[in-house]
mmCIF file with all atom_site columns, C-alpha atoms in Angstrom:
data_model
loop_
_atom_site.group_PDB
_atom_site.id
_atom_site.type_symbol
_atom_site.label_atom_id
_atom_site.label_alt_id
_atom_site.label_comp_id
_atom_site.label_asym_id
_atom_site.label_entity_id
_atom_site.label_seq_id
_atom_site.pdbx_PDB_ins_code
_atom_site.Cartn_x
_atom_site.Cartn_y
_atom_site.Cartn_z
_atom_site.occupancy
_atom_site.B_iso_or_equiv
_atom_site.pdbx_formal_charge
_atom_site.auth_seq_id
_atom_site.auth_comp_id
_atom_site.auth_asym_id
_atom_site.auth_atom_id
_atom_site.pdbx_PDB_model_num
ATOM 1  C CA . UNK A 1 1  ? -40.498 -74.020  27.144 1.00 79.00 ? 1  UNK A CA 1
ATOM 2  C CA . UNK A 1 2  ? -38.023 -76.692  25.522 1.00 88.00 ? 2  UNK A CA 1
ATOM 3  C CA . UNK A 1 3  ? -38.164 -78.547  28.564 1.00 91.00 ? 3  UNK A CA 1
ATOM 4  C CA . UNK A 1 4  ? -42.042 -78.492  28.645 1.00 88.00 ? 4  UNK A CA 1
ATOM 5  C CA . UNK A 1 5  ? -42.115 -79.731  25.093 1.00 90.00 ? 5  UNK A CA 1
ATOM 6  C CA . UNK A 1 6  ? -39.783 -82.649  25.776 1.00 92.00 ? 6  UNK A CA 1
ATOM 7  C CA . UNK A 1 7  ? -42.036 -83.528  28.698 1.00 92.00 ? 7  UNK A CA 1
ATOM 8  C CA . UNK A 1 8  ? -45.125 -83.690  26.356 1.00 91.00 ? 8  UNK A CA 1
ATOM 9  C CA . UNK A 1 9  ? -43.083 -85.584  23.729 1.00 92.00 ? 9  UNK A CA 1
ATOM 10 C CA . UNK A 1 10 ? -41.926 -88.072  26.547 1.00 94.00 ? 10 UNK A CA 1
ATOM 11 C CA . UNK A 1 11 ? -45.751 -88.654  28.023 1.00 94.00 ? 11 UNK A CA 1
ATOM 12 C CA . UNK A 1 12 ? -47.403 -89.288  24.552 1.00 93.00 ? 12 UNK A CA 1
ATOM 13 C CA . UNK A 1 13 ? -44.909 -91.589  23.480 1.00 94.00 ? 13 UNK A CA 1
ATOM 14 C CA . UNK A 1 14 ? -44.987 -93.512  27.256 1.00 94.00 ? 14 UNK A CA 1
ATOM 15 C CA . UNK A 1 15 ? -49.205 -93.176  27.085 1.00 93.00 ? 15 UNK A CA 1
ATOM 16 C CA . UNK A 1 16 ? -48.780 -94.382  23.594 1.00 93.00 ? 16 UNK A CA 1
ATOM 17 C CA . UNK A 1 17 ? -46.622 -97.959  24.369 1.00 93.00 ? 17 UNK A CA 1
ATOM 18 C CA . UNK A 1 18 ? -49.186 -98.375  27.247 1.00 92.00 ? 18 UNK A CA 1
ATOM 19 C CA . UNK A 1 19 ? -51.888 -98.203  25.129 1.00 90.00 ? 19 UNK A CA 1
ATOM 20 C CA . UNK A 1 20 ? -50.562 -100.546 22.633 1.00 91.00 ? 20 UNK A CA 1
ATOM 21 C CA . UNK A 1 21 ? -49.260 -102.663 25.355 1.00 88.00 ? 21 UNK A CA 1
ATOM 22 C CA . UNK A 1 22 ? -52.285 -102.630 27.190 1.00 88.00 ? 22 UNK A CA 1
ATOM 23 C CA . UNK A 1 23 ? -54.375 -103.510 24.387 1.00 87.00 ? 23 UNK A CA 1
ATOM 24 C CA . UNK A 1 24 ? -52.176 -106.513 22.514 1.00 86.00 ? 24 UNK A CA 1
ATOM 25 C CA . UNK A 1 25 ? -52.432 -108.592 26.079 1.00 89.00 ? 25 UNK A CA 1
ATOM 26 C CA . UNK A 1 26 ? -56.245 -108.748 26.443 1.00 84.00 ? 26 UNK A CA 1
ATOM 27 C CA . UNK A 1 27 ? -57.030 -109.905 23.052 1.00 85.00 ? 27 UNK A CA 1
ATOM 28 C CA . UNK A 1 28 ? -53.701 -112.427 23.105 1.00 87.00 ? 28 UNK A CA 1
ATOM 29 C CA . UNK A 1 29 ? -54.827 -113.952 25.991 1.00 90.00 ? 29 UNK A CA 1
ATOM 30 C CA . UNK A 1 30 ? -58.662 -114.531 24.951 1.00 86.00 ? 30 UNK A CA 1
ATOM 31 C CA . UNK A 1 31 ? -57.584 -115.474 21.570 1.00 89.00 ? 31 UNK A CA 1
ATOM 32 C CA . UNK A 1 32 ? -55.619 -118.130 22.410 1.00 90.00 ? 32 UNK A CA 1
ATOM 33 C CA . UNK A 1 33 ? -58.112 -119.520 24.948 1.00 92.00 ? 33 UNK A CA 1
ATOM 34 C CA . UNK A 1 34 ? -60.609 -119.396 22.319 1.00 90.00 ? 34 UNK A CA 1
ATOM 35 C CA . UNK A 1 35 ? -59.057 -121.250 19.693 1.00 92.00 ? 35 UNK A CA 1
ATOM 36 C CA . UNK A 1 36 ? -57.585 -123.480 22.652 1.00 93.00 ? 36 UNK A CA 1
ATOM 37 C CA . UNK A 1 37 ? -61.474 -124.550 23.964 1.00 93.00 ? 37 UNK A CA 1
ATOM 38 C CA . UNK A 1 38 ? -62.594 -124.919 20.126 1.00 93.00 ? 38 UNK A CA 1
ATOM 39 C CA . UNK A 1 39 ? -59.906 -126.776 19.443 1.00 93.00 ? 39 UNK A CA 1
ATOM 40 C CA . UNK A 1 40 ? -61.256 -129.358 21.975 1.00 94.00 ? 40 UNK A CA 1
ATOM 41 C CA . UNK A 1 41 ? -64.560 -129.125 21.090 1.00 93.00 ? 41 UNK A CA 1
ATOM 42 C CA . UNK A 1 42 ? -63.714 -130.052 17.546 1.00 93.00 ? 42 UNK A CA 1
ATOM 43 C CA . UNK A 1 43 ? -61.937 -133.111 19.454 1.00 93.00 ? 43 UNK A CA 1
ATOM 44 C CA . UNK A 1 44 ? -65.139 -134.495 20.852 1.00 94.00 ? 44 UNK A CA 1
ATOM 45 C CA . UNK A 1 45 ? -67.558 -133.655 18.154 1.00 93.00 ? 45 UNK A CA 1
ATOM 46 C CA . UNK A 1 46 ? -66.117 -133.952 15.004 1.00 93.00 ? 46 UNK A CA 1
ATOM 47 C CA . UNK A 1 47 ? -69.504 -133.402 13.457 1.00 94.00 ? 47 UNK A CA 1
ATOM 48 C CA . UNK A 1 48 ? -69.780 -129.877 14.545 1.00 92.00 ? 48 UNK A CA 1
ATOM 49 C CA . UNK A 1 49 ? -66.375 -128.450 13.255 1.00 92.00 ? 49 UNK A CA 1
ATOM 50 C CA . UNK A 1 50 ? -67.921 -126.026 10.617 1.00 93.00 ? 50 UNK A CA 1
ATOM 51 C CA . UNK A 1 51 ? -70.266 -124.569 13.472 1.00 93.00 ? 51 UNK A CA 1
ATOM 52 C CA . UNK A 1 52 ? -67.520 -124.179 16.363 1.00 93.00 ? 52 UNK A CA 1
ATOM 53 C CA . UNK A 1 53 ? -64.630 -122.370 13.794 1.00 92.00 ? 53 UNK A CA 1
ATOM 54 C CA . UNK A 1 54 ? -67.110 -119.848 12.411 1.00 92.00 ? 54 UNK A CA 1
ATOM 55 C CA . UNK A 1 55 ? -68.061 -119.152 15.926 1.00 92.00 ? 55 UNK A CA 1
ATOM 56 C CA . UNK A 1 56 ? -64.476 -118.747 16.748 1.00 91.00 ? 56 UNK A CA 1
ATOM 57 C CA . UNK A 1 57 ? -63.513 -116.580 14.052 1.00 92.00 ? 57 UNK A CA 1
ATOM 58 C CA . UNK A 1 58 ? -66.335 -114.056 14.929 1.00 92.00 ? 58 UNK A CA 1
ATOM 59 C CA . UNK A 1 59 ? -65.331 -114.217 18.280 1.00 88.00 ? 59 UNK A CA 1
ATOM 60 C CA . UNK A 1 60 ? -61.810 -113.715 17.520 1.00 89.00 ? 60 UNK A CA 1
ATOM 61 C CA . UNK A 1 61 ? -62.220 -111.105 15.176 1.00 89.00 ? 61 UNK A CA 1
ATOM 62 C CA . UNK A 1 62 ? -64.583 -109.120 18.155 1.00 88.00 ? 62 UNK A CA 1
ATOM 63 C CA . UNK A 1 63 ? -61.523 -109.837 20.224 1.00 85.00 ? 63 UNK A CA 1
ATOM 64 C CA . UNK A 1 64 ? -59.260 -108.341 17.585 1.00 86.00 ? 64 UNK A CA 1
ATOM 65 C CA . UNK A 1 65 ? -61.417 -105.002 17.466 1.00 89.00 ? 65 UNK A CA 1
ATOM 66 C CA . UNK A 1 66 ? -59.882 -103.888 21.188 1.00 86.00 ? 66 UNK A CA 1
ATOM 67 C CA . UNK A 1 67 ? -55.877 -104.476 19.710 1.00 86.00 ? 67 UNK A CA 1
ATOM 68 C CA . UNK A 1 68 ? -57.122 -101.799 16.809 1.00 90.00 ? 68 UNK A CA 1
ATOM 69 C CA . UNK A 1 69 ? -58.725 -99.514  19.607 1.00 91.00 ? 69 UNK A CA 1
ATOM 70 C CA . UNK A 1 70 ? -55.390 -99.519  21.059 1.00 90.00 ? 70 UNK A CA 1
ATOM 71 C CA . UNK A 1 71 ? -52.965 -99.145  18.134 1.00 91.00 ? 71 UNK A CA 1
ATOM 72 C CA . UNK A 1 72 ? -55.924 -96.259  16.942 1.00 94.00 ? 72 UNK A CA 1
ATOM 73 C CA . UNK A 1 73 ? -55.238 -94.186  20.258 1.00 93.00 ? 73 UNK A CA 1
ATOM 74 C CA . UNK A 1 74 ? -51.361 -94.930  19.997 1.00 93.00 ? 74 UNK A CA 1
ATOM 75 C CA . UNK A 1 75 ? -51.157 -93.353  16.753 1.00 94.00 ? 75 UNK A CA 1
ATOM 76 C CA . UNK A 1 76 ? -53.229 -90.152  18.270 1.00 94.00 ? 76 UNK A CA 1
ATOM 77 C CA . UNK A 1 77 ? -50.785 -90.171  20.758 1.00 92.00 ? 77 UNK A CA 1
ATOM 78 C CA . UNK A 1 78 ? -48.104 -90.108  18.759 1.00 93.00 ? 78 UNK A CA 1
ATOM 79 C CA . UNK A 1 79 ? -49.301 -88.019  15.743 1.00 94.00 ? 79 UNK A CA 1
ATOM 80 C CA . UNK A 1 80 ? -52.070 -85.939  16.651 1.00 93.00 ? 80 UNK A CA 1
ATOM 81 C CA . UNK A 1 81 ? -51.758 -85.266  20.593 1.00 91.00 ? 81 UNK A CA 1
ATOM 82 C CA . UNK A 1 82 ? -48.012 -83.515  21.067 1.00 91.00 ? 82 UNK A CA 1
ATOM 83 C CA . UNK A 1 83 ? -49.293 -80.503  18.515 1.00 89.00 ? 83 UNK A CA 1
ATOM 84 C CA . UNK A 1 84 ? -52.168 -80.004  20.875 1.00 91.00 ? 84 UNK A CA 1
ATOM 85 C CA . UNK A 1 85 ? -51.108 -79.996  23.460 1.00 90.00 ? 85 UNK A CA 1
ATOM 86 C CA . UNK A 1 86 ? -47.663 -77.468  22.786 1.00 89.00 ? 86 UNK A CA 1
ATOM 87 C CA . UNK A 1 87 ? -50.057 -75.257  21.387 1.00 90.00 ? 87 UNK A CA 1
ATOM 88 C CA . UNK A 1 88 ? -52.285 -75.134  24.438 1.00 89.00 ? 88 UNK A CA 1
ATOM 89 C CA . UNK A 1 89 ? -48.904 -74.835  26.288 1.00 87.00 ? 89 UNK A CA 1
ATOM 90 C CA . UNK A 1 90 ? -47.738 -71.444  24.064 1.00 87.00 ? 90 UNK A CA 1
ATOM 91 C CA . UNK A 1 91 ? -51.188 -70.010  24.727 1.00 90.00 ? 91 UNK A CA 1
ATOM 92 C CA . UNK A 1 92 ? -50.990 -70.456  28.263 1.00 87.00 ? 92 UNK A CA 1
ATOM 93 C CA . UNK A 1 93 ? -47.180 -68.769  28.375 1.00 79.00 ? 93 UNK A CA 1
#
């Protein structure tokens, strides 16, 4: 039984760092190309600056949305999932 419940322990806190881990990259990546490409569109139209940063602060912040999906299911993981699933695991036995 104490080794099943250090087995659980071990998997949420693994599923948890990929979750997190998973879900910083994605947004990191299409941030930064985002603010990269408006960046040089503010280069060759000057003009248009107001239009192209409020378009790439709502797209950043939809990027943003998946990193707090991730760090949401970590903290399940962590918190909420172990209980769960030792208490399925003293029914069972």
């Amino acid at each position: 039984m104490e080794l099943a419940t250090a087995i659980i322990l071990a998997c949420c806190a693994l599923g948890a760092g990929i979750a997190v881990g998973f879900a910083a990259i994605g947004p990191a990546i299409g941030e930064g190309y985002a603010v990269g490409k408006s960046c040089e569109a503010i280069g060759r139209q000057p003009e248009s600056a107001s239009a192209v940063r409020s378009n790439m602060i709502m797209g950043c912040a939809i990027a943003e949305t998946t990193g707090i999906y991730g760090l949401v299911i970590a903290i399940l993981l962590i918190f909420v999932a172990p209980n769960m699933f030792i208490n399925l695991l003293k029914s069972v036995l």
